[in-house]
Coordinates of C-alpha atoms and ligand atoms in Angstrom, one line a residue:
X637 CA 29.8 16.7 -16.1
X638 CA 26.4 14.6 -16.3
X639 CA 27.8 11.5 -17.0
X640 CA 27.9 8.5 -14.5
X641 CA 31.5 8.3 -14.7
X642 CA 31.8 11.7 -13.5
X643 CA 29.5 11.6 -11.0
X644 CA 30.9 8.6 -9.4
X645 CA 34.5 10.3 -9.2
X646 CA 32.8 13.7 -7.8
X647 CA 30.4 11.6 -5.5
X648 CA 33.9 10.3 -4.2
X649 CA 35.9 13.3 -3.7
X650 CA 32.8 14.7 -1.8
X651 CA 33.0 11.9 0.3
X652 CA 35.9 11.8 1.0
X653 CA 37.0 15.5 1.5
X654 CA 33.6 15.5 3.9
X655 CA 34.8 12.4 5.9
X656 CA 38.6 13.9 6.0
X657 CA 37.2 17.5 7.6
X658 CA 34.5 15.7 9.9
X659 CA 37.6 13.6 11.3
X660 CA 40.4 16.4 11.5
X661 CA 37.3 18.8 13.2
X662 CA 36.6 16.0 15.7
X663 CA 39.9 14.9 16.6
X664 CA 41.4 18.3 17.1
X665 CA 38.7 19.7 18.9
X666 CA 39.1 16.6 21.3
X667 CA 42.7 17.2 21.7
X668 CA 42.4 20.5 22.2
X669 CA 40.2 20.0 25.1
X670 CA 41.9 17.6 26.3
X671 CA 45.3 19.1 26.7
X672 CA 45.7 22.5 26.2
X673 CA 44.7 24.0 29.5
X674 CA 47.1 21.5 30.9
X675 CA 49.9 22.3 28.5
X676 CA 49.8 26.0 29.4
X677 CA 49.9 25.3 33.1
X678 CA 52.8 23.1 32.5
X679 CA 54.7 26.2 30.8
X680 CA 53.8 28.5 33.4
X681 CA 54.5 26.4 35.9
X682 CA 58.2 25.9 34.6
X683 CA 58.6 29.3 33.9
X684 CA 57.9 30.3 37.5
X685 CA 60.5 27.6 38.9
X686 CA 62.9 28.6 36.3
X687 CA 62.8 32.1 37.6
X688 CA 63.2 30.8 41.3
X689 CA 66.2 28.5 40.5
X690 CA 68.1 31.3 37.7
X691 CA 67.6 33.6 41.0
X692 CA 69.2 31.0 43.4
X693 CA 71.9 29.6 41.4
X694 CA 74.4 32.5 40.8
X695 CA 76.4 30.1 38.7
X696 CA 74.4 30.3 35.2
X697 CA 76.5 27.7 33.4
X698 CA 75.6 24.9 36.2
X699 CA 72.1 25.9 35.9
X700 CA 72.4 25.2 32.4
X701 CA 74.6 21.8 32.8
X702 CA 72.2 20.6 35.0
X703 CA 68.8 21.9 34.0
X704 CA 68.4 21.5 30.4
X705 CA 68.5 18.2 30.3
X706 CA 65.5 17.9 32.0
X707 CA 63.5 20.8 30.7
X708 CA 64.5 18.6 26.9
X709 CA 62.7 15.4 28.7
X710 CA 59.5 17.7 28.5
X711 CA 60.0 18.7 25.3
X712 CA 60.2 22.7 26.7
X713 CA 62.6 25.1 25.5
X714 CA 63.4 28.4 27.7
X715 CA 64.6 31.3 26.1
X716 CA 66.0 34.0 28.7
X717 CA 66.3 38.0 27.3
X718 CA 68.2 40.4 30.5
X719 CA 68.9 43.7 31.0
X720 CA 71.3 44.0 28.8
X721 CA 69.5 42.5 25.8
X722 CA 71.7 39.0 26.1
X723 CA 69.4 36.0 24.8
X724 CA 70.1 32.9 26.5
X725 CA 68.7 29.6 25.5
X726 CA 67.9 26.5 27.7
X727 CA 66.3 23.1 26.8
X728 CA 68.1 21.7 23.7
X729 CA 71.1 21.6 22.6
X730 CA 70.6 23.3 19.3
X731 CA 72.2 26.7 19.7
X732 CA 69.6 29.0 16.9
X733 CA 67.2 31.4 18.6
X734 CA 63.0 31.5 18.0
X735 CA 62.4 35.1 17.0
X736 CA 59.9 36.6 19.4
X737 CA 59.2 40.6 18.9
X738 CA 60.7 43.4 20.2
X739 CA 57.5 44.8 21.1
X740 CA 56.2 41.5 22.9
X741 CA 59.9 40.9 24.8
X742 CA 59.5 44.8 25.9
X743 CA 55.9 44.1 27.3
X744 CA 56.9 41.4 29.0
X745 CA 59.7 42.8 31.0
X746 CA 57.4 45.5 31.8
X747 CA 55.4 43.5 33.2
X748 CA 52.9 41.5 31.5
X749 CA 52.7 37.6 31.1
X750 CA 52.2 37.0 27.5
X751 CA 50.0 33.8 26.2
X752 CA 50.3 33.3 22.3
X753 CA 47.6 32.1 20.1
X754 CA 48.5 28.4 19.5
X755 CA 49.5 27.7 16.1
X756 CA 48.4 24.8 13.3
X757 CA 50.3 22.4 16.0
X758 CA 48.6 23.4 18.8
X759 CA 51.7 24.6 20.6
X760 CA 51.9 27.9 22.3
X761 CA 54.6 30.1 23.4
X762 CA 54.2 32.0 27.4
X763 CA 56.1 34.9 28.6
X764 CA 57.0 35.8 32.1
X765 CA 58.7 38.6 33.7
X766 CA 60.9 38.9 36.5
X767 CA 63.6 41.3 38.3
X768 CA 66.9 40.4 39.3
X769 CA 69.0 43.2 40.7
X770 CA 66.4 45.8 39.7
X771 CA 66.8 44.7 35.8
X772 CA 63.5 43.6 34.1
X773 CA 64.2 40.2 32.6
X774 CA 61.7 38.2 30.4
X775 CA 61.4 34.5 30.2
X776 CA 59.7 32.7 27.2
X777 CA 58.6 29.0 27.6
X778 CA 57.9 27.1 24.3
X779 CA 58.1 23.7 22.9
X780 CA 60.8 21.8 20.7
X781 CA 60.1 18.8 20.1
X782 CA 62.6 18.9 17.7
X783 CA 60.9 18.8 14.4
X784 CA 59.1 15.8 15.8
X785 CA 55.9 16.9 15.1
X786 CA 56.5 18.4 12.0
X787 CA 57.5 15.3 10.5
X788 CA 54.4 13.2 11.7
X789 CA 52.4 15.6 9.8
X790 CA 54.4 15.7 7.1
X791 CA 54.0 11.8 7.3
X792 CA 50.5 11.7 7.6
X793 CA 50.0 14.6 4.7
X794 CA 52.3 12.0 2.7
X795 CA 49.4 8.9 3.5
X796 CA 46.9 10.8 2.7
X797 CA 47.7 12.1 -0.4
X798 CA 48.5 8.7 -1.5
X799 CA 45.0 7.9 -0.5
X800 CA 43.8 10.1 -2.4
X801 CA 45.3 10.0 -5.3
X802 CA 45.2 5.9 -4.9
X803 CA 41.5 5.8 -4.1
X804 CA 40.6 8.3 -7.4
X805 CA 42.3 5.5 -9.5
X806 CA 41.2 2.5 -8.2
X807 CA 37.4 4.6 -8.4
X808 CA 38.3 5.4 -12.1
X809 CA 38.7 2.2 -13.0
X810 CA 35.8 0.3 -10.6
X811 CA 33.9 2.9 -12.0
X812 CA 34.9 2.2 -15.8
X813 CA 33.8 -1.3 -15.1
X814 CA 30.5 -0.1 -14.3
X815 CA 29.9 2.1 -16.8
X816 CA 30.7 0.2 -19.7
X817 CA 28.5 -1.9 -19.5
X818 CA 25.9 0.8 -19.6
X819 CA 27.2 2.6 -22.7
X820 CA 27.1 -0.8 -24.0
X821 CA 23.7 -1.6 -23.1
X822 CA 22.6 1.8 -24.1
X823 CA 24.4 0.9 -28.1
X824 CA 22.4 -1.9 -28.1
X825 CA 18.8 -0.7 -27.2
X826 CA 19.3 2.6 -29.4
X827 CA 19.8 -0.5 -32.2
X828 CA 16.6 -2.4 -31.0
X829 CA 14.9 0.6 -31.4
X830 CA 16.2 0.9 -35.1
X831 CA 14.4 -2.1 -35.7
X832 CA 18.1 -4.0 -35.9
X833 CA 17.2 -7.0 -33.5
X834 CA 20.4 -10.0 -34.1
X835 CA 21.8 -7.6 -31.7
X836 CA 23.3 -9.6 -27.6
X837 CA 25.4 -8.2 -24.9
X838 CA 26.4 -12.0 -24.0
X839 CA 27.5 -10.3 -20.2
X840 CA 28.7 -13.0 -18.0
X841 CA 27.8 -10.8 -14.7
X842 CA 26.3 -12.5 -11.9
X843 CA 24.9 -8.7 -10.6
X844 CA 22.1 -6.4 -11.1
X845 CA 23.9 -5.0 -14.4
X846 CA 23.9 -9.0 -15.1
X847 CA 20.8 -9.6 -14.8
X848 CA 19.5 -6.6 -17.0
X849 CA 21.9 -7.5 -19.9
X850 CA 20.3 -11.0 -20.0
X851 CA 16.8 -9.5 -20.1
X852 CA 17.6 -7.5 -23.2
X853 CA 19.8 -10.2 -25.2
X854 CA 15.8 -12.3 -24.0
X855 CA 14.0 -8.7 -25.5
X856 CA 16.3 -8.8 -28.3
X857 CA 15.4 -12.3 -29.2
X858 CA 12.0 -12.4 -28.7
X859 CA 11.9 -9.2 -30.9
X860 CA 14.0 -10.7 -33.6
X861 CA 11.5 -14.0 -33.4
X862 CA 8.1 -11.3 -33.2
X863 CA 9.7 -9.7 -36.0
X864 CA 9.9 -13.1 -38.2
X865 CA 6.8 -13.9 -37.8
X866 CA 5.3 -10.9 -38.4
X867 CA 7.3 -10.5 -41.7
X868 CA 5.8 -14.5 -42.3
X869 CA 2.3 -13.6 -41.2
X870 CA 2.2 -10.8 -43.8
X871 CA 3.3 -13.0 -46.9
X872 CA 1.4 -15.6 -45.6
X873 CA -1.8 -13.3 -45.5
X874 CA -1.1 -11.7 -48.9
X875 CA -0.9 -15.1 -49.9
X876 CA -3.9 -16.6 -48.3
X877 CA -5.6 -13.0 -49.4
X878 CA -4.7 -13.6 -53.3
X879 CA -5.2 -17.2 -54.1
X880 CA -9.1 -17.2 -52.8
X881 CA -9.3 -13.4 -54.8
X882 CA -7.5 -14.8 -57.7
X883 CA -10.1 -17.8 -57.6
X884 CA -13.3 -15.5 -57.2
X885 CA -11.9 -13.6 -60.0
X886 CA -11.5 -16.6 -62.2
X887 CA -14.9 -17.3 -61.5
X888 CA -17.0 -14.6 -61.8
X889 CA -15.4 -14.1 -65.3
X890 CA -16.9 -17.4 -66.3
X891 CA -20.5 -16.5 -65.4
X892 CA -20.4 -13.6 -67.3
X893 CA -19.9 -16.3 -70.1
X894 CA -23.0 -17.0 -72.1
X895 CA -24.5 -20.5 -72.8
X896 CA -23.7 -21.6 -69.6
X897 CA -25.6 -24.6 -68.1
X898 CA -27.8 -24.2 -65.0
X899 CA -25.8 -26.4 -63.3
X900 CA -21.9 -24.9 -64.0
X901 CA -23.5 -21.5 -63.0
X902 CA -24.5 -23.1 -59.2
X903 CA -21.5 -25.1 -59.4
X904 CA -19.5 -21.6 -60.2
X905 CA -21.6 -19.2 -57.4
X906 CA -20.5 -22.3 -54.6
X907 CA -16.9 -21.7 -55.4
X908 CA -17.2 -18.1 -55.1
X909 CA -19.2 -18.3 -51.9
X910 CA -17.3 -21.1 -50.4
X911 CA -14.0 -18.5 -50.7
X912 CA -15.3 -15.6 -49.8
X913 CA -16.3 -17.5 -46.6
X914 CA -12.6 -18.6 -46.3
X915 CA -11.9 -14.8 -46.7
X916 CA -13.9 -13.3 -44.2
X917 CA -12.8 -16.1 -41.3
X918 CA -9.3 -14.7 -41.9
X919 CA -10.8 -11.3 -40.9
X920 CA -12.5 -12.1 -38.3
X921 CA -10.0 -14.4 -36.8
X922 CA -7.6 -11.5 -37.0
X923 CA -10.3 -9.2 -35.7
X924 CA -11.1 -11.6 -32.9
X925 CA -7.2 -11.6 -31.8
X926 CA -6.5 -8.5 -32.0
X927 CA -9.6 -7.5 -30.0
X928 CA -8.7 -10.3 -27.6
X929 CA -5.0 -9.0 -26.9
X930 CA -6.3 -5.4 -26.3
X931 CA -7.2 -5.8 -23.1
X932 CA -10.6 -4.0 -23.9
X933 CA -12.6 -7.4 -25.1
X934 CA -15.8 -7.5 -23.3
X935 CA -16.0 -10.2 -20.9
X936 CA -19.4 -11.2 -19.8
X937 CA -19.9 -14.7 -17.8
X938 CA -23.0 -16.4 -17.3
X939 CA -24.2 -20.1 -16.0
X940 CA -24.8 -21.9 -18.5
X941 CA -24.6 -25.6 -19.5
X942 CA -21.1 -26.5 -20.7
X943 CA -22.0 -30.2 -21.9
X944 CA -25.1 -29.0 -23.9
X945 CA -22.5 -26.3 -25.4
X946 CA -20.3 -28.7 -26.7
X947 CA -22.8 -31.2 -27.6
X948 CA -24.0 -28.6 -29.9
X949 CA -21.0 -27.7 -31.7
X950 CA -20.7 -31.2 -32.2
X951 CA -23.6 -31.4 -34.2
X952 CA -22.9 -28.4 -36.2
X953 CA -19.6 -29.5 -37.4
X954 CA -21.2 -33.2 -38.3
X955 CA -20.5 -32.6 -42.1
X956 CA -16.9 -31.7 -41.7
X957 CA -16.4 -35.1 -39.4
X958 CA -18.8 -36.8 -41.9
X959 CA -16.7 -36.2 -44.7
X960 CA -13.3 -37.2 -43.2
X961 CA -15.5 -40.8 -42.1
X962 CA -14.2 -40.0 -38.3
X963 CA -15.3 -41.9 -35.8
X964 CA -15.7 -40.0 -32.9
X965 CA -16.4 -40.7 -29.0
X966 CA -18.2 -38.5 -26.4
X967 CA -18.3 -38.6 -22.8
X968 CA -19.8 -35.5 -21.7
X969 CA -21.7 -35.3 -18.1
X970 CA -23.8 -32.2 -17.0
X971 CA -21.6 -29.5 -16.1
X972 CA -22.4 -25.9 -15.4
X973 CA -20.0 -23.0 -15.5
X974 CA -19.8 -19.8 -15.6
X975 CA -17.8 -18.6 -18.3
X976 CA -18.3 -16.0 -21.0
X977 CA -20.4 -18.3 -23.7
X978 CA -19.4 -16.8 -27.0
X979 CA -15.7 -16.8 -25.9
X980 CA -15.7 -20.4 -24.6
X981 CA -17.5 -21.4 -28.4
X982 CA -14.7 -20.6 -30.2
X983 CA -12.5 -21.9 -28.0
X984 CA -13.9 -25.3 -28.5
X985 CA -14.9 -24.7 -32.1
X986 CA -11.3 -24.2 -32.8
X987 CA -10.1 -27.5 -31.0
X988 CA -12.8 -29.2 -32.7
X989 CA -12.0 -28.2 -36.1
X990 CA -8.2 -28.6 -35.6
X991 CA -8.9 -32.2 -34.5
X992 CA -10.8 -32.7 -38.0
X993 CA -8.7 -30.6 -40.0
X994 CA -5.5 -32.2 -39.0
X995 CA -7.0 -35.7 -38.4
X996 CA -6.5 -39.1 -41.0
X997 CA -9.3 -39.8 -43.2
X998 CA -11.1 -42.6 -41.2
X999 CA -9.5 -41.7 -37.9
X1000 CA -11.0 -40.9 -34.5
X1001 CA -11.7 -37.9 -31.9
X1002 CA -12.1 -38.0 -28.7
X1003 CA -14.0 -35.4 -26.7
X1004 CA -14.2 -35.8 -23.0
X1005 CA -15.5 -33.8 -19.9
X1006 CA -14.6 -34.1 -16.2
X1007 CA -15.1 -32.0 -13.5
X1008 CA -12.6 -32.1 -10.7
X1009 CA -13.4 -30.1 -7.3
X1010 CA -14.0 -26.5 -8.2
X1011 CA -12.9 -26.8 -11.8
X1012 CA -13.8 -29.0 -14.9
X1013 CA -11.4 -30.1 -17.9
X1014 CA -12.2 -30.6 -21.2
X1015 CA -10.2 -32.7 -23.3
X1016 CA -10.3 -32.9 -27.1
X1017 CA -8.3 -35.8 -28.5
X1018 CA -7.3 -36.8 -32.2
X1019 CA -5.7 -39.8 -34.3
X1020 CA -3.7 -37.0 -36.5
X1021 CA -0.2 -36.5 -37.5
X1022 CA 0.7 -35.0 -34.0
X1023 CA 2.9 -32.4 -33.3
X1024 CA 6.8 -32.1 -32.2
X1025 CA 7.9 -30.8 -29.4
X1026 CA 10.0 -27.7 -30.9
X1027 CA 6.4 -26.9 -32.3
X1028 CA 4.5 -27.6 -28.9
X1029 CA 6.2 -24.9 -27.4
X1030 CA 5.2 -22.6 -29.9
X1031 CA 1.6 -23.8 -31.5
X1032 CA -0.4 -21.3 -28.8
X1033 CA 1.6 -17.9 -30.4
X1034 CA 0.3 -15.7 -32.8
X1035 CA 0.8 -16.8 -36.4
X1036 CA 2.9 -19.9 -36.0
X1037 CA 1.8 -22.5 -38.0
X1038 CA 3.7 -26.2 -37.9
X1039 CA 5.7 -27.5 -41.0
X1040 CA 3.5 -30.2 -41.4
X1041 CA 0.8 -27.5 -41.8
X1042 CA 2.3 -25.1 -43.9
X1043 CA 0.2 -26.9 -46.9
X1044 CA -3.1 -27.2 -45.2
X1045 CA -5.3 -24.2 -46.8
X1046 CA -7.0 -23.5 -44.1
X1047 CA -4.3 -23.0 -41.9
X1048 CA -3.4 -19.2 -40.4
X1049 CA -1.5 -20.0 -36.9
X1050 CA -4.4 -18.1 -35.3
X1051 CA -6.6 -20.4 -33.9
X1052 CA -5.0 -21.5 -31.0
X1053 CA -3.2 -18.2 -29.6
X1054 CA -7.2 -17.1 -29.9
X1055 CA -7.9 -20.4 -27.6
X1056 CA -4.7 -19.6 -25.2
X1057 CA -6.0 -15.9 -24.8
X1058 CA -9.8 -16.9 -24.2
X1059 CA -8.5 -19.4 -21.7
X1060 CA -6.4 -16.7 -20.0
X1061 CA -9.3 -14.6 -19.3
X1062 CA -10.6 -16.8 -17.4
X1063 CA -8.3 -17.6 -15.6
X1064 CA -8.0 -21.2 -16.8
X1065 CA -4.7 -23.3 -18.5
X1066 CA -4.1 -25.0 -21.9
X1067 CA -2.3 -28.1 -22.2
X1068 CA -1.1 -30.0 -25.3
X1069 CA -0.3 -33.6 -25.1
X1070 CA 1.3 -35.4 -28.6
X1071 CA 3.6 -37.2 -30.2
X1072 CA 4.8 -37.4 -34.3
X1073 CA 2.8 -40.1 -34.8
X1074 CA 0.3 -40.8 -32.4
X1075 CA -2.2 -37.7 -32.1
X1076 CA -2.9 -35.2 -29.8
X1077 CA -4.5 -34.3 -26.9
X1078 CA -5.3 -30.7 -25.8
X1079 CA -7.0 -30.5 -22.4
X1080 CA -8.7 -27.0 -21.1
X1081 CA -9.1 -26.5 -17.3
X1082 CA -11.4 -23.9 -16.1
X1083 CA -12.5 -22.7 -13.2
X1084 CA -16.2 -23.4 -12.9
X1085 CA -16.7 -19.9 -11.2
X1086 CA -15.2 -16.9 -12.3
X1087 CA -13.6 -14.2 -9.3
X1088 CA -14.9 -11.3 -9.5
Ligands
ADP843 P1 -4.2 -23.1 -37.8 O1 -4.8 -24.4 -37.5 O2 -5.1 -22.1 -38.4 O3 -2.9 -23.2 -38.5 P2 -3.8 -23.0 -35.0 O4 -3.4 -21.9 -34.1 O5 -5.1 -23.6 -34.7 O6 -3.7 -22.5 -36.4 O7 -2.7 -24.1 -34.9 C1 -1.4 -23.8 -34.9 C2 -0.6 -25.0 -35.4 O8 -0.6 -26.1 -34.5 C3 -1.1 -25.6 -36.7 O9 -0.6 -24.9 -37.8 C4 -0.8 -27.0 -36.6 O10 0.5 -27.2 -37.2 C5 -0.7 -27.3 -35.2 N1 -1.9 -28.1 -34.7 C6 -2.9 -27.6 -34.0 N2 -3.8 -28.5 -33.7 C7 -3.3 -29.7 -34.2 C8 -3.7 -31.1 -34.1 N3 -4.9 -31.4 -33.5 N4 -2.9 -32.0 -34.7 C9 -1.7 -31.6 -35.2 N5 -1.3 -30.3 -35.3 C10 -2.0 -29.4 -34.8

């Protein structure tokens, strides 16, 4: 009883049994008051000048020549009960006899004019009474259409049973096609839930049920692909997790050693320090993002010089850019925003260190500031390896990391989705520019006020 399918087949039987009574309710209760005060004067009306002609014309089989005829042109049937308890018929031709009552003949003759309820037609049947010769006759006027009427019902009863019976198919099987697609989708989602994501509904459906199976099979993917990288990111972190652990380890077993030189035992503390640097940026890159994607981050802008910023982080990476002998050129004007500082520094940390990181040995960066009407862009530009544009699409999500990275130690796939989120808060847009070959070129836009 509570499924759809049901309730679209009860939903149209209701419907249709209401429509059906509203209709017959109306339309008899307009004919009715349209015609039946005028069909019972008609009756008594030829009653009365049936008794004035059988009382005129003494021969009764004349009478009958020449009278049924016409009382069968109104569809009216007399029947005729004397004194002596002979029943004649006038009207049709058909010989049988409608059974009327003793009790309501007797009333009449005594008397009384008798009007019967009408029945499911709406016909009635009216009695008169009259004398001849002293003898109480009765006369009853009813109609024969002969069967007429009967059969349009019957007709109609025929149509709209068929209409019925037609319109529950054709409503089973619209109704299938609706449906199935919902079990369907339902199959499917219990699955996703299950953690089973290579699941698709592939519906070709240009409707609403359409449109919703494409947004799954787009869930479904984006799970499966969430799901990948998540089982990548976790290896990849165990990974990154054991090798500097494994090396600090390693390490701190040799100092134990004794006899060691001054300078092995320096040279050994560096490597230990240096990884559990690389160690604790994992965490709080991871720590960052996650606190970033939470919605709850704290978000506090303030005007401050943006140049000076950039300047500075400049300077602090100098040995990183020094190493790699990178040439590297700077046009930065004054600029003041309003942005959140500490969120904005690791965006262009980030971009910085990518653009070294990734960047030839001898090569050349590019950092560049313009402000344009209300906003200012910042562009950060490298001689590097570049990046294809499969990867382009998906450098700014969490944990992807192109091929050409995958041996690059440092790498994690964080950076930039922290750079896409920081941007997002403020409202601002990340675009990368680059080619296999030739470099890249990641420009920022921000607005240089934030709404409030
Ligand atoms: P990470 O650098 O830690 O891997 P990012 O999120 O900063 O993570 O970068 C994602 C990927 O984008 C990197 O793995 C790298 O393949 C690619 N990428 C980012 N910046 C550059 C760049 N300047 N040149 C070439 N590839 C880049």
């Amino acid at each position: 009883m509570k499924t759809l399918y049901t309730r679209i087949i009860l939903i149209y039987i209701l419907t249709f049994i209401i429509s059906l009574v509203a209709a017959v309710v109306t339309v008899s209760y307009l004919v009715d008051k349209k015609y039946s005060r005028e069909q019972e004067n008609l009756m008594l009306e030829q009653g009365q000048s049936f008794i004035q002609l059988y009382k005129s014309v003494p021969d009764k089989e004349l009478l009958k020549s020449t009278y049924n005829g016409f009382l069968e042109s109104l569809y009216l049937r007399i029947q005729l009960y004397d004194g002596t308890g002979d029943i004649q018929v006038f009207g049709s031709q058909r010989k049988e006899i409608t059974k009327i009552s003793d009790e309501i003949v007797q009333s009449v003759k005594q008397g009384d004019v008798y009007k019967s309820e009408k029945d499911i037609f709406g016909y009635m049947t009216v009695g008169l009474p009259f004398t001849v010769d002293g003898e109480p006759h009765a006369v009853f006027v009813y109609i024969d259409d002969g069967g007429m009427t009967k059969d349009l019902y019957k007709i109609l009863n025929i149509g709209l049973f068929v209409a019925i019976m037609l319109g529950a198919l054709l409503i089973l099987v619209v109704s299938r096609y609706i449906v199935h697609p919902l079990t369907k989708m339902t199959d499917v989602t219990k699955k996703l839930a299950k953690g089973q994501f290579d699941v698709q509904l592939h519906s070709k459906r240009k409707d609403e049920i359409g449109t919703l199976s494409r947004s799954i099979d787009a869930m479904a993917k984006d799970l499966s692909r969430l799901e990948e990288m998540r089982r990548n990111f976790i290896s990849d972190v165990s990974h990154e997790v054991q090798t500097p652990l494994t090396s600090i380890r390693g390490f701190s077993k040799a100092l134990k050693r004794e006899g060691l030189s001054e300078m092995e035992r320096i040279e050994f503390s560096e490597v230990i320090e240096q990884e559990s640097e690389r160690l604790s940026r994992l965490c709080r890159n991871l720590l960052s993002l996650a606190s970033l994607e939470s919605d709850q981050h704290p978000f506090d802008p303030t005007s401050y010089a943006l140049d000076e910023q950039i300047r500075g982080l400049i300077l602090k990476t100098e040995p990183q850019w020094l190493e790699k002998e990178l040439e590297l050129e700077i046009k930065l004007p004054k600029a003041t925003i309003e942005a959140d500082r500490d969120l904005l520094y690791q965006v262009w940390m980030n971009l910085l260190q990518n653009s070294i990181k990734y960047n030839h040995q001898g090569g050349k960066i590019r950092i560049w500031l313009r402000p344009k009407g209300e906003r200012v862009q910042v562009g950060v530009e490298d001689t590097g390896p570049g990046i294809a544009d499969e990867d382009q699409r998906h450098i700014f999500d969490r944990f992807y990391r192109a091929d050409s990275s995958r041996t690059e130690k440092t790498s994690h796939g964080i950076g930039l989705s922290i750079v896409k989120r920081i941007v997002d808060i403020h409202q601002g847009d990340i675009h990368v520019d680059s080619q296999i070959g030739s470099g890249s070129r990641f420009v920022i836009t921000l607005p240089l006020r934030q709404k409030r």
